[in-house]
Coordinates of C-alpha atoms and ligand atoms in Angstrom, one line a residue:
X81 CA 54.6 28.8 20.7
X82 CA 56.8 31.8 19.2
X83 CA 55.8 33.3 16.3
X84 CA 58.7 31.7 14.8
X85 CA 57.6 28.5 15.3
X86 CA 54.0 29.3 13.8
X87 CA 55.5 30.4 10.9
X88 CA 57.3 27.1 10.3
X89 CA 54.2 25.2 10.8
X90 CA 52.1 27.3 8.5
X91 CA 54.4 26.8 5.5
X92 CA 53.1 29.5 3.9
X93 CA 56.4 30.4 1.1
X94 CA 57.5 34.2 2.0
X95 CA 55.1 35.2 4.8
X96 CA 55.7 35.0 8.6
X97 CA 53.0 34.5 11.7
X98 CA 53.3 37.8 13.4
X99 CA 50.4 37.4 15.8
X100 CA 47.9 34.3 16.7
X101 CA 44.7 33.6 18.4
X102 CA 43.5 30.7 19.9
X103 CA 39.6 30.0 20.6
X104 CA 39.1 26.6 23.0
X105 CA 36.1 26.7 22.8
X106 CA 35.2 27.3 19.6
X107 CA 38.5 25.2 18.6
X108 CA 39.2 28.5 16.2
X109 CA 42.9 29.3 15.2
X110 CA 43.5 32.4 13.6
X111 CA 47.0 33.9 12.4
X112 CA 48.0 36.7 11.0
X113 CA 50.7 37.2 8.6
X114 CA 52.9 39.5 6.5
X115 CA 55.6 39.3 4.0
X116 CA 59.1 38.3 5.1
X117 CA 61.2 41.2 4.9
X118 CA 63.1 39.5 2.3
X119 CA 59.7 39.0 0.2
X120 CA 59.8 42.6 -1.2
X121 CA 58.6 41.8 -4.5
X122 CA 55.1 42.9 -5.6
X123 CA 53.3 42.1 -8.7
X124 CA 49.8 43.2 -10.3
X125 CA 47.3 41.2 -10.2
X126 CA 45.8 43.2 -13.5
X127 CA 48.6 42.5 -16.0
X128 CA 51.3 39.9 -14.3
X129 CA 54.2 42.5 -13.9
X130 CA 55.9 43.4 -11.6
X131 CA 55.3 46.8 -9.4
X132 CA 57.2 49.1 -6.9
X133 CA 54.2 51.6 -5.5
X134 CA 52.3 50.9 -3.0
X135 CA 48.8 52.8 -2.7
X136 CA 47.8 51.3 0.7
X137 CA 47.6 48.5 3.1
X138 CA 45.0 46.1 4.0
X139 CA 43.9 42.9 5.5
X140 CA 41.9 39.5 3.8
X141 CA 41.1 36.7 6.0
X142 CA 41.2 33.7 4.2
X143 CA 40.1 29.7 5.3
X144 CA 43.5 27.6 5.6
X145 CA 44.1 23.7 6.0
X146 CA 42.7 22.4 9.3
X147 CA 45.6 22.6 12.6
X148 CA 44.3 18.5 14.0
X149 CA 41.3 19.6 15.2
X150 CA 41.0 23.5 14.6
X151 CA 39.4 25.6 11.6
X152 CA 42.3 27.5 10.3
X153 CA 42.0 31.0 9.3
X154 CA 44.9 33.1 8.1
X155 CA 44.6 36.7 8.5
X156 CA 47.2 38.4 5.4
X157 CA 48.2 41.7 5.3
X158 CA 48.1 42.5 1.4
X159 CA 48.8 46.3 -0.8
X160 CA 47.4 47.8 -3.1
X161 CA 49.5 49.0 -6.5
X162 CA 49.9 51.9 -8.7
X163 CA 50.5 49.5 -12.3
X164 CA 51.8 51.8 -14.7
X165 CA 49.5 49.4 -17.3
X166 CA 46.1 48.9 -15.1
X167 CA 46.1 52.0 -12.9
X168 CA 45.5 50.7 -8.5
X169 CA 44.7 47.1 -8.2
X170 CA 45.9 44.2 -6.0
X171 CA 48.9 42.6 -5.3
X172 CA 49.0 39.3 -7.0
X173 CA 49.2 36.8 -4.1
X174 CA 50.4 32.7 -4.9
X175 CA 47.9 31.7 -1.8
X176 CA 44.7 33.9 -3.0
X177 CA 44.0 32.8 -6.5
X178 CA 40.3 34.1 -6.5
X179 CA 38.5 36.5 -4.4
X180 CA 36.8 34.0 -2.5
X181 CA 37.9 33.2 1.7
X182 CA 39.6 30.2 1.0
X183 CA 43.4 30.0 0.5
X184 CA 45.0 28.1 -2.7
X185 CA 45.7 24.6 -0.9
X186 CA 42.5 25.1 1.1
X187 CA 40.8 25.0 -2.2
X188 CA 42.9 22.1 -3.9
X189 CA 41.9 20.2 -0.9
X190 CA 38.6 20.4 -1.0
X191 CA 39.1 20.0 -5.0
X192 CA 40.9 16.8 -4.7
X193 CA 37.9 15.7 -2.2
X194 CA 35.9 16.1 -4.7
X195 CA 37.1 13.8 -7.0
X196 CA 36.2 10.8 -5.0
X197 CA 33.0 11.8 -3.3
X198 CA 29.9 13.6 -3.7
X199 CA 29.7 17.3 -3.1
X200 CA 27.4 16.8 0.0
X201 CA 30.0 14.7 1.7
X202 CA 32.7 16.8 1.0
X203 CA 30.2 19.6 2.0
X204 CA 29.7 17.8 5.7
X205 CA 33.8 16.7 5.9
X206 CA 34.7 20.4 5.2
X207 CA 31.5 22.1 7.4
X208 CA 30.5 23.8 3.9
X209 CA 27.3 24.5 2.1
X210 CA 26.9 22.0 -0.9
X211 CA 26.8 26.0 -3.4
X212 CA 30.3 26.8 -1.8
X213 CA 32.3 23.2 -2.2
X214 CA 30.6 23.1 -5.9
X215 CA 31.9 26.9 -6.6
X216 CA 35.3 25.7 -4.9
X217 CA 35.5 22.4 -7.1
X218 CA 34.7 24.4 -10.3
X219 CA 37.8 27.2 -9.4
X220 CA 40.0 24.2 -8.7
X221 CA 39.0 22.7 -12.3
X222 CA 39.3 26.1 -13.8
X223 CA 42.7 26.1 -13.2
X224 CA 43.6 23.2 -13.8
X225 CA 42.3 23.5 -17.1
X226 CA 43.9 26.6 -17.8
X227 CA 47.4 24.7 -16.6
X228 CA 48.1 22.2 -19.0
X229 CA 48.6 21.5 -22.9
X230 CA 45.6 20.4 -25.1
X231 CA 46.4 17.6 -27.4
X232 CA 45.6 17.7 -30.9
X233 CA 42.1 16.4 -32.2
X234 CA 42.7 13.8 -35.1
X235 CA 39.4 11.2 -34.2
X236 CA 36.7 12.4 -32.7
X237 CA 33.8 10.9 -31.0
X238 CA 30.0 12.3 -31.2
X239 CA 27.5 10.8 -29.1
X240 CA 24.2 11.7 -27.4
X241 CA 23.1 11.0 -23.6
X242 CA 19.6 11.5 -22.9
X243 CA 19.4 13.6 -19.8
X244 CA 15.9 13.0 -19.4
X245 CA 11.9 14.4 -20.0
X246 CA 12.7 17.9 -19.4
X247 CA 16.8 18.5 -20.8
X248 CA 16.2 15.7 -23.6
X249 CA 19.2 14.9 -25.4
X250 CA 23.2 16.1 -24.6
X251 CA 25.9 15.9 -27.5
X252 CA 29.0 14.5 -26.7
X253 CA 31.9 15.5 -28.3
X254 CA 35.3 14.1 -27.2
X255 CA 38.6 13.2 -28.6
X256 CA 39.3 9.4 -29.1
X257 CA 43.0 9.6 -28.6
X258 CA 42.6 10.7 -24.8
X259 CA 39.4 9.4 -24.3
X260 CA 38.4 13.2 -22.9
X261 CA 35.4 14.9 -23.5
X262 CA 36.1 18.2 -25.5
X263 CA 32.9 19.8 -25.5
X264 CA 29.1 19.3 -24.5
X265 CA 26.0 20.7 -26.4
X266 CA 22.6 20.9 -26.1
X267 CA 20.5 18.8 -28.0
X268 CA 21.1 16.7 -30.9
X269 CA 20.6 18.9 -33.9
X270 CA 22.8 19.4 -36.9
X271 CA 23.0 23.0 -35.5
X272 CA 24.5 21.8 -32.3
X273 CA 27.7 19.8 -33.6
X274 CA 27.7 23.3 -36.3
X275 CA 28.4 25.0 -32.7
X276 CA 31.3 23.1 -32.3
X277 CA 33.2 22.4 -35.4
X278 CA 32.4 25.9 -36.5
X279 CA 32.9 28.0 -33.1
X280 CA 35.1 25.7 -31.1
X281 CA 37.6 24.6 -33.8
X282 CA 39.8 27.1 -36.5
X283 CA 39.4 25.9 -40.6
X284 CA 43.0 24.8 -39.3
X285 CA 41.9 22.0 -36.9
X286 CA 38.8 21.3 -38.8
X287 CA 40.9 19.9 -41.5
X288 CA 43.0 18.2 -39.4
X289 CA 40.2 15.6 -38.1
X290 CA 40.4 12.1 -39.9
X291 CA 37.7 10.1 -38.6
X292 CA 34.8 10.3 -36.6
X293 CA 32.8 7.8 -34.6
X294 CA 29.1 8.7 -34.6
X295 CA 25.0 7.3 -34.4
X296 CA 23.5 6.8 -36.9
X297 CA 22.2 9.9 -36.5
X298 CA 21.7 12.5 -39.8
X299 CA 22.2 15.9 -38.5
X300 CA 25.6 14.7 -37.0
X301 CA 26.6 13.3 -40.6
X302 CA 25.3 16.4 -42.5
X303 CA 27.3 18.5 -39.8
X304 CA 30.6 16.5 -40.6
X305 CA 30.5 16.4 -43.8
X306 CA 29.8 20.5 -44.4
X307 CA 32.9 21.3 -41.7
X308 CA 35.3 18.4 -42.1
X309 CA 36.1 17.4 -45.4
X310 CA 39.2 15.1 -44.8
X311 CA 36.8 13.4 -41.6
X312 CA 35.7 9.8 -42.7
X313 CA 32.7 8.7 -40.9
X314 CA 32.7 5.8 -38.6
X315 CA 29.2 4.0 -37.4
X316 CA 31.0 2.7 -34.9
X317 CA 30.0 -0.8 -32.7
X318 CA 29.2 1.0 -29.5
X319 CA 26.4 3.3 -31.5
X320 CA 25.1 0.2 -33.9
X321 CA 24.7 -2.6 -31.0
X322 CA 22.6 0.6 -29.0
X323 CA 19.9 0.3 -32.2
X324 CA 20.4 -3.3 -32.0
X325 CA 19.3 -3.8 -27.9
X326 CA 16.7 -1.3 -28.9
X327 CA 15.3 -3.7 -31.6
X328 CA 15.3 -6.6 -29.0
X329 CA 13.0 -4.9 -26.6
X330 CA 10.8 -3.8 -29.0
X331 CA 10.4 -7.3 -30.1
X332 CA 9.7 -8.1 -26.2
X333 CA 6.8 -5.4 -25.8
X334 CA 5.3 -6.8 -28.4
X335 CA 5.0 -10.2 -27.4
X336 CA 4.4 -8.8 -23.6
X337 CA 1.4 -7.6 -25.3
X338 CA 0.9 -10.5 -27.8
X339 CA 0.6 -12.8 -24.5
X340 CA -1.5 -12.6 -21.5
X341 CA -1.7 -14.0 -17.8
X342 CA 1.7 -15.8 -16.7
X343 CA 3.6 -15.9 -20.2
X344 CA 3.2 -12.1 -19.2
X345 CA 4.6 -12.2 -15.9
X346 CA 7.9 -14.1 -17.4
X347 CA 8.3 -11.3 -20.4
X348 CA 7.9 -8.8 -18.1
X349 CA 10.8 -6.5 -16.2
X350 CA 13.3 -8.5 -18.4
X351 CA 14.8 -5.6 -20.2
X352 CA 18.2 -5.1 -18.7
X353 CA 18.8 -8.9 -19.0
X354 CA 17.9 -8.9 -22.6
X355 CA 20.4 -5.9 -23.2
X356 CA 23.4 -7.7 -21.8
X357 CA 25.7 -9.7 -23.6
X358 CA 25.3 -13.5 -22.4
X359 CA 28.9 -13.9 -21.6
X360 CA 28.1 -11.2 -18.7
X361 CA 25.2 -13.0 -16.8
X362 CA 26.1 -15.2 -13.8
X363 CA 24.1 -18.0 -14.0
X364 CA 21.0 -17.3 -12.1
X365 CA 20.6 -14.9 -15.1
X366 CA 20.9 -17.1 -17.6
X367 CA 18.6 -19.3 -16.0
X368 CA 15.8 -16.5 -16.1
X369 CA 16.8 -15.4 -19.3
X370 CA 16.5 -19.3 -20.7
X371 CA 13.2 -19.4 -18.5
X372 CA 12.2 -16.5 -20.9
X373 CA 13.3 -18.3 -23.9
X374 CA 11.6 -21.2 -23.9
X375 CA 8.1 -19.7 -23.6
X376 CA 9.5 -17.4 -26.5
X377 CA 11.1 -18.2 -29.6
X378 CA 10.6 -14.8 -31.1
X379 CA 12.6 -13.2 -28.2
X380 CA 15.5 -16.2 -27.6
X381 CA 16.0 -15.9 -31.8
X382 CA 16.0 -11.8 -31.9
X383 CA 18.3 -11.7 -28.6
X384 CA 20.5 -14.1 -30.8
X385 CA 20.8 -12.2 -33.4
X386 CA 21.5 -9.3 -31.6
X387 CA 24.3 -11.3 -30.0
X388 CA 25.8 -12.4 -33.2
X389 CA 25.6 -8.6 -34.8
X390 CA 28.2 -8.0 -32.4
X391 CA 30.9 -10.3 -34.1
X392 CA 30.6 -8.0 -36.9
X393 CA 33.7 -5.9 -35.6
X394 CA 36.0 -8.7 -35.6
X395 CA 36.5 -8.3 -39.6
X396 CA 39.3 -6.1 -40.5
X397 CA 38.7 -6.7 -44.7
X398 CA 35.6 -4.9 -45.5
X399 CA 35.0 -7.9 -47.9
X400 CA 34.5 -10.2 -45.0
X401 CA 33.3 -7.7 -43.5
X402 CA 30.4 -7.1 -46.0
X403 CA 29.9 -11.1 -46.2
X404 CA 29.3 -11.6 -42.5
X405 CA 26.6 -9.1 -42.9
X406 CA 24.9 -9.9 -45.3
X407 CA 24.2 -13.8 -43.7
X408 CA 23.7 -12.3 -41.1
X409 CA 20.7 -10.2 -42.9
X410 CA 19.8 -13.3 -44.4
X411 CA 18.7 -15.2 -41.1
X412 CA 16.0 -12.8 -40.5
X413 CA 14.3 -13.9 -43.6
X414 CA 10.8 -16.1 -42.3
X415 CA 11.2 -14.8 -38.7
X416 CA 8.8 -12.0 -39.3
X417 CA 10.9 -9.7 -36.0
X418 CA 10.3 -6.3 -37.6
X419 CA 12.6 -4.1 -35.5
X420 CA 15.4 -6.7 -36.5
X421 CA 14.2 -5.6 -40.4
X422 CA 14.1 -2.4 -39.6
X423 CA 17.4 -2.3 -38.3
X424 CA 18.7 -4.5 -41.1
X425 CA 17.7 -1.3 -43.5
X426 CA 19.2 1.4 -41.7
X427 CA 22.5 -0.8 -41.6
X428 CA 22.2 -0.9 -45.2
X429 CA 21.8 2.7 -45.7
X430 CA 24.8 3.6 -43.9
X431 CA 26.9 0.4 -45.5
X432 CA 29.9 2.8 -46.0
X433 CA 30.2 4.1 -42.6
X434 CA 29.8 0.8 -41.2
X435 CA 32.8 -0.9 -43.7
X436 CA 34.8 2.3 -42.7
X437 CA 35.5 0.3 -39.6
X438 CA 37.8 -1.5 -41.9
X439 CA 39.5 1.2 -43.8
X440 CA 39.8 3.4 -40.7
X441 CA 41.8 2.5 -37.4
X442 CA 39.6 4.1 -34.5
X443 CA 40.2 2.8 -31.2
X444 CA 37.3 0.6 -29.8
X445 CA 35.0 1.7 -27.1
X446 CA 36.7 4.8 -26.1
X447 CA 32.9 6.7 -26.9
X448 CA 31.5 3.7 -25.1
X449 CA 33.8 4.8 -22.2
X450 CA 33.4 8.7 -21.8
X451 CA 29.8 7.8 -22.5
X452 CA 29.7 5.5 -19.1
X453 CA 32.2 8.3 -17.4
X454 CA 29.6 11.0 -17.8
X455 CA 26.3 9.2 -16.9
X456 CA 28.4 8.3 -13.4
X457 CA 28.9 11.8 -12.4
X458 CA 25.1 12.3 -13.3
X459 CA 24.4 9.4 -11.1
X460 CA 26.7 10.8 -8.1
X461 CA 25.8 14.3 -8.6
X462 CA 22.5 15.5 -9.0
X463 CA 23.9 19.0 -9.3
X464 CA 24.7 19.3 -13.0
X465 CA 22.7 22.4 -14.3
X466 CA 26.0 23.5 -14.9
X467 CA 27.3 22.0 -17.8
X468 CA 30.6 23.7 -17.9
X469 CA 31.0 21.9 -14.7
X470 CA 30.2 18.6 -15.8
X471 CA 32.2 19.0 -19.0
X472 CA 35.4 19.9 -15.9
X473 CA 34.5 16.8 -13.9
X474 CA 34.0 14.9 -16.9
X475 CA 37.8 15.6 -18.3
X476 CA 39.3 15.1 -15.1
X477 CA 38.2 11.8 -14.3
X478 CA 39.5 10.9 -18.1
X479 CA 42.9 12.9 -17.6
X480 CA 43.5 11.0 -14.0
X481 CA 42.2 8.0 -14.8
X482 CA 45.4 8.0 -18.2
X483 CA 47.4 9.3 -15.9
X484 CA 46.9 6.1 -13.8
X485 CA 46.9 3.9 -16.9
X486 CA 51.0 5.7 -18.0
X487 CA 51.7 5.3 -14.3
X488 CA 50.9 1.7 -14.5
X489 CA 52.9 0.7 -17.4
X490 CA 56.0 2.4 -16.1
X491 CA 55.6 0.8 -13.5
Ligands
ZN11 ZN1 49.1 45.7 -14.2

């Protein structure tokens, strides 16, 4: 093959093959290239601008796109500059965007890899160690992040994911209009939503926010309301039905304990079943859950109230609204279910939040969603001590997954 014909294959814009190296054995390809004499001009890699001294000459080797079945390296011949701005650096190259072996399309493919797989399979497709595809994936994000326009933050979403015994608790912050994550924090603290609205966010911004869907959570509200005065707070369905399926299953380790021998057995392990909504259950689960229900009537009437709570959000006059709840309130009276009283309080004591559902439009589910987004890439991943990463991954599943969704209805 010429050198002519290399060139063409390799594609690389404004460089030529100028020697090549073939390993059978090894199934190795290396080129080497240089600039096209037309390509003549050089820019700093310090500042952006362009640059007519040369200091010196030397090479990079860099990992390319596979050739069928050969690793692909790519040999460049690169300069050093005299900047009149920065002093010597080096030339600004569109193919080497960090200093890392791996050309730009080398990268973006193993990026784009990682979008639908784990990093250990990408790790074995690419013959990588798991550290280098993560690093890879992470540049790839970088700059993708850095490529495109951020859109304005009118509702936001604040939620907590526990991470477990030793991390404890993440807040979630993320912008309802997009359904992206904006920004992760540790803990759950008033001081760690403070981080955000006062670091993250100019007075500008801060004043710009009109609603926010949070827990029931104090710090978060205290936060709000000292950085956001124009933000109405929104106890949102999502956060309210989590207390709710919380209540249920204490009401069920209490009568696991209440009863003993087989009555046990039934109670027992059925936490997940009590959680989900009935409408969700094929009907072996039903049958299981109705087994459960008729040795129970503590558990069948709090998982039915629990159930009903949820209609709450089809009201949009806060009258109704109000009504609905309150009968709803009233059924617990003589049932003697504690963590449904509870719960029944701490409804009541954030009454205006909850009726701000009614006075303010937020979109339904969308914390529910980037809640569910995140705790998949935990599942897949593993890896995450990183949470700049996470927070990357995170807002490129939601900005592909819109994409998708305006794709669709053009289409
Ligand atoms: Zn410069």
């Amino acid at each position: 093959m010429t050198d002519n014909e290399w060139t063409k294959i390799l594609g690389w814009p404004g460089y030529r093959v100028y020697r090549s190296e073939i390993n059978e054995t090894s199934k190795r390809l290396r080129l080497w290239v240089r600039r096209k004499r037309g390509n003549r001009l050089l820019v700093c890699s310090g500042c952006g601008k362009r640059v007519r001294k040369i200091v010196d000459t030397y090479e990079r080797e860099v990992r390319d796109l596979p050739w069928s079945q050969y690793v692909a390296t790519v040999v460049i011949e690169l300069h050093r500059v005299r900047c009149p701005d920065c002093g010597i650096k080096a030339e600004k190259v569109e193919q080497l965007p960090s200093k890392a072996p791996f050309s730009k399309r080398f990268e973006e493919a193993v990026g784009l890899a990682c979008e639908s797989a784990a990093v250990r399979r990408v790790a074995r497709q690419f013959g990588l160690a798991a550290s280098t595809v993560r690093a890879i994936d992470v540049r790839y994000l970088k700059r993708w992040a850095a490529g495109r326009r951020k859109p304005a933050l009118r509702q936001m979403g604040v939620d907590e994911i526990y991470l477990g015994k030793s991390q404890k608790f993440l807040t979630v912050v993320s912008n309802l209009a997009t359904g992206e994550p904006l920004w992760f924090g540790r803990e759950r603290k008033k001081e760690t939503l403070d981080g955000f609205l006062e670091q993250h966010l100019s007075e500008f911004q801060r004043s710009a926010i009109r609603a926010a869907c949070v827990d029931m959570w104090e710090p978060f509200r205290q936060s709000i309301e000292q950085w956001a005065p124009n933000c109405q707070i929104v106890y949102d369905k999502f956060h309210v039905m989590q207390h709710a399926g919380a209540a249920v299953d204490e009401v069920r380790r209490a009568e696991f304990f209440r009863k003993g021998g087989a009555a046990r057995e039934v109670v027992k392990g059925k936490r997940w079943l009590l959680l989900s909504r009935w409408v969700h259950l094929n009907t072996q689960k039903k049958r299981q859950l109705n087994q459960l229900f008729a040795l129970n009537r503590r558990i069948l009437k709090a998982y039915l109230l629990k159930e009903s709570l949820d209609r709450l959000w089809s009201y949009t006059y806060e009258g109704a609204m109000l009504r609905y709840l309150q009968s709803w309130i009233d059924q617990l009276r003589w049932q003697r279910l504690k963590p449904l009283e509870k719960l029944a309080q701490m409804l009541l004591d954030h009454l205006e939040g909850i009726l701000n559902y009614c006075r303010t439009k937020v979109p339904m589910g969308v914390v529910e969603a980037v809640n569910g987004n995140i705790k998949t890439l935990l599942r897949r991943g593993r890896g995450y001590r990183d949470l700049n990463y996470l927070l990357l991954k995170a807002q490129r599943l939601a900005a592909t997954k819109t994409q998708f969704l305006v794709f669709q209805k053009a289409a």
